[in-house]
mmCIF file of C-alpha atoms in Angstrom:
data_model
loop_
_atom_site.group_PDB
_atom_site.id
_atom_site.type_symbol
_atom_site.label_atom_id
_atom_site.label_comp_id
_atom_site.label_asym_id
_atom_site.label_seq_id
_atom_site.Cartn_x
_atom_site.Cartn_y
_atom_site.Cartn_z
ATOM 1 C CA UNK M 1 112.441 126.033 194.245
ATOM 2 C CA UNK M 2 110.868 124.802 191.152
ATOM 3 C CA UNK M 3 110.149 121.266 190.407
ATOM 4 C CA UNK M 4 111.480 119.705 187.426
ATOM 5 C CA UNK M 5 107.543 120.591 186.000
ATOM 6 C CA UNK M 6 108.357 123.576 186.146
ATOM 7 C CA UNK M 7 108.226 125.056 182.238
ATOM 8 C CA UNK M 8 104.705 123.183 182.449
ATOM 9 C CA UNK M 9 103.776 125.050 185.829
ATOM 10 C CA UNK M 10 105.043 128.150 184.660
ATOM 11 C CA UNK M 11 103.653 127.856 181.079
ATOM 12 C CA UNK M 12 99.987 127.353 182.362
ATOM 13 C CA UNK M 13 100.599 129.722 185.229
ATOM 14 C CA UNK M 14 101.154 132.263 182.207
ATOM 15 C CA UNK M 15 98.638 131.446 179.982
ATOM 16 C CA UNK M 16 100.833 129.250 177.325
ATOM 17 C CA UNK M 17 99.882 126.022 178.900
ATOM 18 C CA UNK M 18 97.721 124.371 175.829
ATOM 19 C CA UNK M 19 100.353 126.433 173.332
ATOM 20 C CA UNK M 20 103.200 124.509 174.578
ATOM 21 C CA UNK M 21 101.135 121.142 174.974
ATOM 22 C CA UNK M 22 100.685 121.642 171.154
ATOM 23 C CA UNK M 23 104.434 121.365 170.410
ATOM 24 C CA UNK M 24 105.036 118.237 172.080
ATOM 25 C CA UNK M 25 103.843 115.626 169.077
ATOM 26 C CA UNK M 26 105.033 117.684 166.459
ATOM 27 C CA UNK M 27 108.353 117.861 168.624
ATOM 28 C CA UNK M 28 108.236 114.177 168.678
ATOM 29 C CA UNK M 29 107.542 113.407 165.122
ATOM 30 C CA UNK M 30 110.618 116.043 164.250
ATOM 31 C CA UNK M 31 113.209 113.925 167.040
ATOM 32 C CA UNK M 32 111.433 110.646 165.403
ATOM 33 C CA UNK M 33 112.500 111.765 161.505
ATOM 34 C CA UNK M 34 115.744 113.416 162.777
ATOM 35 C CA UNK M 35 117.031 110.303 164.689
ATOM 36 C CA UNK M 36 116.111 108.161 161.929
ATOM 37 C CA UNK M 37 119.078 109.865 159.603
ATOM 38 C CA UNK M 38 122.332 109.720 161.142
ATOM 39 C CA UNK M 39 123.786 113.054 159.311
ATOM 40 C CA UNK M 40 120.464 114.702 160.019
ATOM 41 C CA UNK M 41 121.054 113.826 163.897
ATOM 42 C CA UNK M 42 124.421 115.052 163.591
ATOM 43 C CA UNK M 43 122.876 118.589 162.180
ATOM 44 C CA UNK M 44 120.837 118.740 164.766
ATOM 45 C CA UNK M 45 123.263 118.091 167.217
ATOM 46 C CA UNK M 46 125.272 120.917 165.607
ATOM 47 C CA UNK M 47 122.448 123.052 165.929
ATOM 48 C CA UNK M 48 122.195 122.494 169.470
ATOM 49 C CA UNK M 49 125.914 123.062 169.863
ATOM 50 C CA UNK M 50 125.108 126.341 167.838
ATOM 51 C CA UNK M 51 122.607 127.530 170.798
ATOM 52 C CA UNK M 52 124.682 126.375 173.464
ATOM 53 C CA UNK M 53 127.536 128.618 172.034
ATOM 54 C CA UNK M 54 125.827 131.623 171.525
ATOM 55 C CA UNK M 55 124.499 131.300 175.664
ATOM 56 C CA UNK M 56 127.944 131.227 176.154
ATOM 57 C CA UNK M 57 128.735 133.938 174.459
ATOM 58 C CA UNK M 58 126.299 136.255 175.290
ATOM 59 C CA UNK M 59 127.230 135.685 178.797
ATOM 60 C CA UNK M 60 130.745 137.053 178.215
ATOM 61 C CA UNK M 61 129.808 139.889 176.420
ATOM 62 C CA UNK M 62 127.078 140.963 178.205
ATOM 63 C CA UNK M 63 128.834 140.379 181.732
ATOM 64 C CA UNK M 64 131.952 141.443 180.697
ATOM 65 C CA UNK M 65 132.503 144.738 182.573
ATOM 66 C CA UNK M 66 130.836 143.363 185.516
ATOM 67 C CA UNK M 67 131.767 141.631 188.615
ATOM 68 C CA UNK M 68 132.889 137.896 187.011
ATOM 69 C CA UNK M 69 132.057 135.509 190.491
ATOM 70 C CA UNK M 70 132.636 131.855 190.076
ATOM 71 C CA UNK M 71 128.900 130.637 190.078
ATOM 72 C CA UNK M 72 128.381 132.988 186.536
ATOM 73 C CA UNK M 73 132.314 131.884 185.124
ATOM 74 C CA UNK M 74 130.931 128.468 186.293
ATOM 75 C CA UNK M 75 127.697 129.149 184.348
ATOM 76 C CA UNK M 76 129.875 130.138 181.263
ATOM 77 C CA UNK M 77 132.436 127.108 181.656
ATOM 78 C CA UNK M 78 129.716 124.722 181.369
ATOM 79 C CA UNK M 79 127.708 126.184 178.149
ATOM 80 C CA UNK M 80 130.968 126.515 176.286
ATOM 81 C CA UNK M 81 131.311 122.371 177.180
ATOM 82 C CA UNK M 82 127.252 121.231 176.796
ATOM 83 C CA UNK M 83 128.351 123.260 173.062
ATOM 84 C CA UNK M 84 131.468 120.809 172.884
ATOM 85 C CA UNK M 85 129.927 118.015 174.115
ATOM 86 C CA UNK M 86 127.173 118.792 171.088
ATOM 87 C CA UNK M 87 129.446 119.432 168.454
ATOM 88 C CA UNK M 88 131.717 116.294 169.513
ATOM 89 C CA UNK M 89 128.275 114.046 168.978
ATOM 90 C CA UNK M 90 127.698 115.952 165.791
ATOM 91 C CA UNK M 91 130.793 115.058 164.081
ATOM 92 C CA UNK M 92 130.321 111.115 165.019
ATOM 93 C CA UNK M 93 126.947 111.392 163.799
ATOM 94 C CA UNK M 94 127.846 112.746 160.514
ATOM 95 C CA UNK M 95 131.258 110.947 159.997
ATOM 96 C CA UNK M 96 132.898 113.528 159.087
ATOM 97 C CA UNK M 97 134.226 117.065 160.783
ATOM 98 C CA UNK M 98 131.648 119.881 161.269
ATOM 99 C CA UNK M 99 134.241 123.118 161.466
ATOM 100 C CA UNK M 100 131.435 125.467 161.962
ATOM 101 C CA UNK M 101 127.886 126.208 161.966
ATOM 102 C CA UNK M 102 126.907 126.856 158.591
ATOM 103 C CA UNK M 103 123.943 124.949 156.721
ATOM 104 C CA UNK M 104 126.136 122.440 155.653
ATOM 105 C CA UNK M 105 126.350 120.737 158.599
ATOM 106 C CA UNK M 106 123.622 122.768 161.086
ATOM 107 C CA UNK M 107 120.101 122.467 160.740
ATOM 108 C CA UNK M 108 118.313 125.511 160.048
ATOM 109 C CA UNK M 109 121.308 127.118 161.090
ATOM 110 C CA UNK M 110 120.184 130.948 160.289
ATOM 111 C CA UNK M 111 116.578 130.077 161.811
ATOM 112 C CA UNK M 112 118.361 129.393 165.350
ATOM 113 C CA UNK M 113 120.307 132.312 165.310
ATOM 114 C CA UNK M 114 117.218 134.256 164.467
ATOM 115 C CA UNK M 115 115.339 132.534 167.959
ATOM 116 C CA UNK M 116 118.300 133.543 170.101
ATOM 117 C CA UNK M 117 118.430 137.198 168.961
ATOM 118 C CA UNK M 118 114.877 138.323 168.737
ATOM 119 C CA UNK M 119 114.111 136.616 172.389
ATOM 120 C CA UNK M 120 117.420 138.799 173.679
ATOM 121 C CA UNK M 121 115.940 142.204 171.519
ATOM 122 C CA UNK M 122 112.427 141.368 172.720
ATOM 123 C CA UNK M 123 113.166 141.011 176.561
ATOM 124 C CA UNK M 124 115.558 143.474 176.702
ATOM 125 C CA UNK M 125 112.890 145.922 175.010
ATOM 126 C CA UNK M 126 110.522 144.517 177.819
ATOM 127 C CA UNK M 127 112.533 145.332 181.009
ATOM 128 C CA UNK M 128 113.084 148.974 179.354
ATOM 129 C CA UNK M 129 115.797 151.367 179.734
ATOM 130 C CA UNK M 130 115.623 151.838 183.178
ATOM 131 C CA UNK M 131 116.206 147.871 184.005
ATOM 132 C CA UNK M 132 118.898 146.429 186.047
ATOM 133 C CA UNK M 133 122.110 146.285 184.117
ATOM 134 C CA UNK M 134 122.158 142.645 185.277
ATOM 135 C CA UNK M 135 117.936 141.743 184.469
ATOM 136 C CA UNK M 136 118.300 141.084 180.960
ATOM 137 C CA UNK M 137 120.988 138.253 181.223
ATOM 138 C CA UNK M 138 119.033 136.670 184.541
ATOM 139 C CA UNK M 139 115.670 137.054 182.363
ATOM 140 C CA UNK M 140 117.429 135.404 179.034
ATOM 141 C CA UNK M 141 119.223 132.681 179.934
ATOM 142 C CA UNK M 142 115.846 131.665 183.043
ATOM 143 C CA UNK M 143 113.862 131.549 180.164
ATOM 144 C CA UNK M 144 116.240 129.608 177.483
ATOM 145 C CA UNK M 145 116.760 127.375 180.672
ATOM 146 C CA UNK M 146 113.582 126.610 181.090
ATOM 147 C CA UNK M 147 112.937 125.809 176.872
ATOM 148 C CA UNK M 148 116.685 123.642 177.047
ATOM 149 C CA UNK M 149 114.814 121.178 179.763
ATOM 150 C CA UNK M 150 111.665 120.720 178.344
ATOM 151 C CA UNK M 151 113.682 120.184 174.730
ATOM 152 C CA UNK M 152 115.825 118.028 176.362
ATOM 153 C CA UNK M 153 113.886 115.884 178.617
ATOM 154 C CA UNK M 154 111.914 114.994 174.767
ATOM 155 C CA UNK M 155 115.335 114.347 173.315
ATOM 156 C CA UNK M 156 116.745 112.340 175.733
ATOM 157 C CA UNK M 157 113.052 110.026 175.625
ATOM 158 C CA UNK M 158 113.407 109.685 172.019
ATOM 159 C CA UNK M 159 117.084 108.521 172.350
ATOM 160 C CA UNK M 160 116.267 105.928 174.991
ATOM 161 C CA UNK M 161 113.441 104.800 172.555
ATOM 162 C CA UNK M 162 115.617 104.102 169.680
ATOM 163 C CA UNK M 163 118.137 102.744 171.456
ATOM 164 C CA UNK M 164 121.217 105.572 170.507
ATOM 165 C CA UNK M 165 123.909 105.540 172.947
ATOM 166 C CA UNK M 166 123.728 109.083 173.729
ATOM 167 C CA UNK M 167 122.677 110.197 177.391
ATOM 168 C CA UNK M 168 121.777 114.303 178.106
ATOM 169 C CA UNK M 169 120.994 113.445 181.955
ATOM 170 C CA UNK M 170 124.170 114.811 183.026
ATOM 171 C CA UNK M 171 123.605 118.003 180.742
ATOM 172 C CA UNK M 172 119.873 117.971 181.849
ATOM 173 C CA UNK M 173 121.000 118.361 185.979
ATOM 174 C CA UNK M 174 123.223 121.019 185.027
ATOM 175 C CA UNK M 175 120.654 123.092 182.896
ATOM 176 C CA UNK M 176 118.013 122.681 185.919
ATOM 177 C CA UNK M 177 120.886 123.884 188.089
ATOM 178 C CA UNK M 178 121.163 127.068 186.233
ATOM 179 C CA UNK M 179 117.313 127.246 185.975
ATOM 180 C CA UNK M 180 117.530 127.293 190.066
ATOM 181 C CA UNK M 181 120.086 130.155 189.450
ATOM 182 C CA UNK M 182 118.438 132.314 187.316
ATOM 183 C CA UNK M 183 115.005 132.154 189.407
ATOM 184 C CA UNK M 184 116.711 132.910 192.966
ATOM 185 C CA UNK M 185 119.137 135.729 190.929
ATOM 186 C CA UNK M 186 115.790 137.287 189.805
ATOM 187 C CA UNK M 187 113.718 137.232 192.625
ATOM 188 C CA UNK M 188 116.715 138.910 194.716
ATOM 189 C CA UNK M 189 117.110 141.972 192.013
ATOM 190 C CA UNK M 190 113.082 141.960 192.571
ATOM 191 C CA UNK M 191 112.184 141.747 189.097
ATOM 192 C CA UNK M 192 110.127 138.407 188.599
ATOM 193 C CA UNK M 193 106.437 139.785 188.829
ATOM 194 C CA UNK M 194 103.859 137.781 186.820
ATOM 195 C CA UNK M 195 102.935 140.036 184.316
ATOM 196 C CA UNK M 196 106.916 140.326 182.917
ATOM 197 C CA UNK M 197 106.518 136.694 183.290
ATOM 198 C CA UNK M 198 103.985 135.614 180.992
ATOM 199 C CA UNK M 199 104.990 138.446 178.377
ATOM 200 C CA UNK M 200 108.692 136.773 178.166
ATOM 201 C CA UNK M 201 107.089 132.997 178.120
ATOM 202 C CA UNK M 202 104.580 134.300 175.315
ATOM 203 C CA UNK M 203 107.579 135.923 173.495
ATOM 204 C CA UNK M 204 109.848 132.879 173.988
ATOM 205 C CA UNK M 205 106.805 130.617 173.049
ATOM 206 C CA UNK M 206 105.720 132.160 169.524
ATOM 207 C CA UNK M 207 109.434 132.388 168.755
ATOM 208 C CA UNK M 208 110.140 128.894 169.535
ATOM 209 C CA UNK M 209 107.041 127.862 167.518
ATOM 210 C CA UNK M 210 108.706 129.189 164.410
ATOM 211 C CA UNK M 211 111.981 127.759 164.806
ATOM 212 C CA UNK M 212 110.361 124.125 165.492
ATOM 213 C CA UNK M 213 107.934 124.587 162.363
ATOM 214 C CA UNK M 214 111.408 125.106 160.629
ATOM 215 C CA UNK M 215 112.808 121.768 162.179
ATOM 216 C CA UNK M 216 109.826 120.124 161.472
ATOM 217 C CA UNK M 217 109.719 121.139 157.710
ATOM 218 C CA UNK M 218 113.585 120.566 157.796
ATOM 219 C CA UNK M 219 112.725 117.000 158.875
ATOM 220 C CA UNK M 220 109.569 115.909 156.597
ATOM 221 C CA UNK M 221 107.497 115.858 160.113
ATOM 222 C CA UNK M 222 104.347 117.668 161.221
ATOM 223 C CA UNK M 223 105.283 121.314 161.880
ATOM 224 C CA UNK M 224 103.504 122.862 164.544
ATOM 225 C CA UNK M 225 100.225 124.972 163.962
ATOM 226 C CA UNK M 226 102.142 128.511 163.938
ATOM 227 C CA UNK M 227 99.831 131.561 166.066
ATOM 228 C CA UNK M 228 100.253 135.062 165.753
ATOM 229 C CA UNK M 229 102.526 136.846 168.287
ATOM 230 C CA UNK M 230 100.361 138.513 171.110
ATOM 231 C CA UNK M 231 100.337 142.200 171.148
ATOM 232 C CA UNK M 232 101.356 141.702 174.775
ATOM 233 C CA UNK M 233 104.666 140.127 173.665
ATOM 234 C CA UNK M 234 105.943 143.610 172.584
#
């Protein structure tokens, strides 16, 4: 089982340790400049309701002509709420209704959207066209997963600092659930070897870096310092 160190263990295990420890105090200064502004909260808390949605989603459509148990309807259930839940916080935070996820009231709306899809095109070019039908979805949500609770786990500090009534713990068990999930799915269909492992993490880890230097800008913080993707992330 991991422990709830685990994007830290796994990071370092896959040579992204000191990248990741480089995002955490530009990742504070952005929650820091973003909790400050009430509406900019509430776009960021659309945002978020943005990503959850499109896990969601891309559980239904990619599992959709496969066997639906209730651990992955459960899995599904509980993205499409975390996304309520979001969107719900958004619209008290901004004081006003946020019908969708446009740039009016999502931050960096398009840049999101862009994170999601080139982590789902780059793994799924990774496993190759011989993978399990069912690798790609275990791979893509482990590793989302495993960005959601380190994200969070920041979040929920910064929250506590500035004294906003707004808890993620309950979200935060249920994402560490799923994590649990994903790892025991993957290591049954025999396809978490460390080499597929640190080229997802280095994929997921330069893409994340560009949607956070986006935040960051978004903000007025700190963006990160931006690398190059590694050849070996495909």
């Amino acid at each position: 089982m991991l422990s709830p160190l685990s994007s830290i263990t796994l990071w370092t295990r896959c040579g992204e340790g000191a990248s990741n420890a480089r995002l955490e105090e530009p990742l504070k200064s952005f929650l820091r400049a973003a909790l400050f502004e009430p509406r900019l909260h509430g776009k960021l808390l659309n945002m978020l309701s943005l990503l959850e949605h499109i896990g969601s989603r891309k559980i239904m459509l990619s599992q959709m002509r496969k066997v639906l148990d209730t651990e992955l309807l459960k899995h599904m259930a509980e993205e499409t709420r975390h996304a309520f839940f979001f969107k719900h916080q958004a619209e008290r935070f901004c004081g006003q209704p946020c019908a969708d996820y446009e740039e009016t009231h999502t931050l960096c709306a398009p840049q999101a959207r862009i994170y999601f899809a080139r982590l789902d095109a780059g793994i799924t070019r990774l496993l190759g066209k011989n993978a399990a039908p069912r690798a790609p979805y275990l791979w893509v949500s482990f590793i989302v997963e495993l960005r959601a609770g380190w994200f969070y786990s920041f979040y929920e500090q910064a929250l506590q600092e500035a004294k906003i009534p707004l808890s993620l713990k309950s979200i935060m068990a249920e994402e560490e659930k799923h994590l649990q999930e994903m790892q025991r799915h993957l290591h049954e269909l025999g396809v978490m070897n460390d080499l597929l492992c640190a080229r997802v993490v280095t994929l997921e880890t330069k893409l994340f870096t560009r949607l956070l230097t986006h935040l960051t800008q978004a903000a007025g913080a700190r963006p990160p310092l931006e690398q190059p993707l590694h050849s070996r992330a495909g």
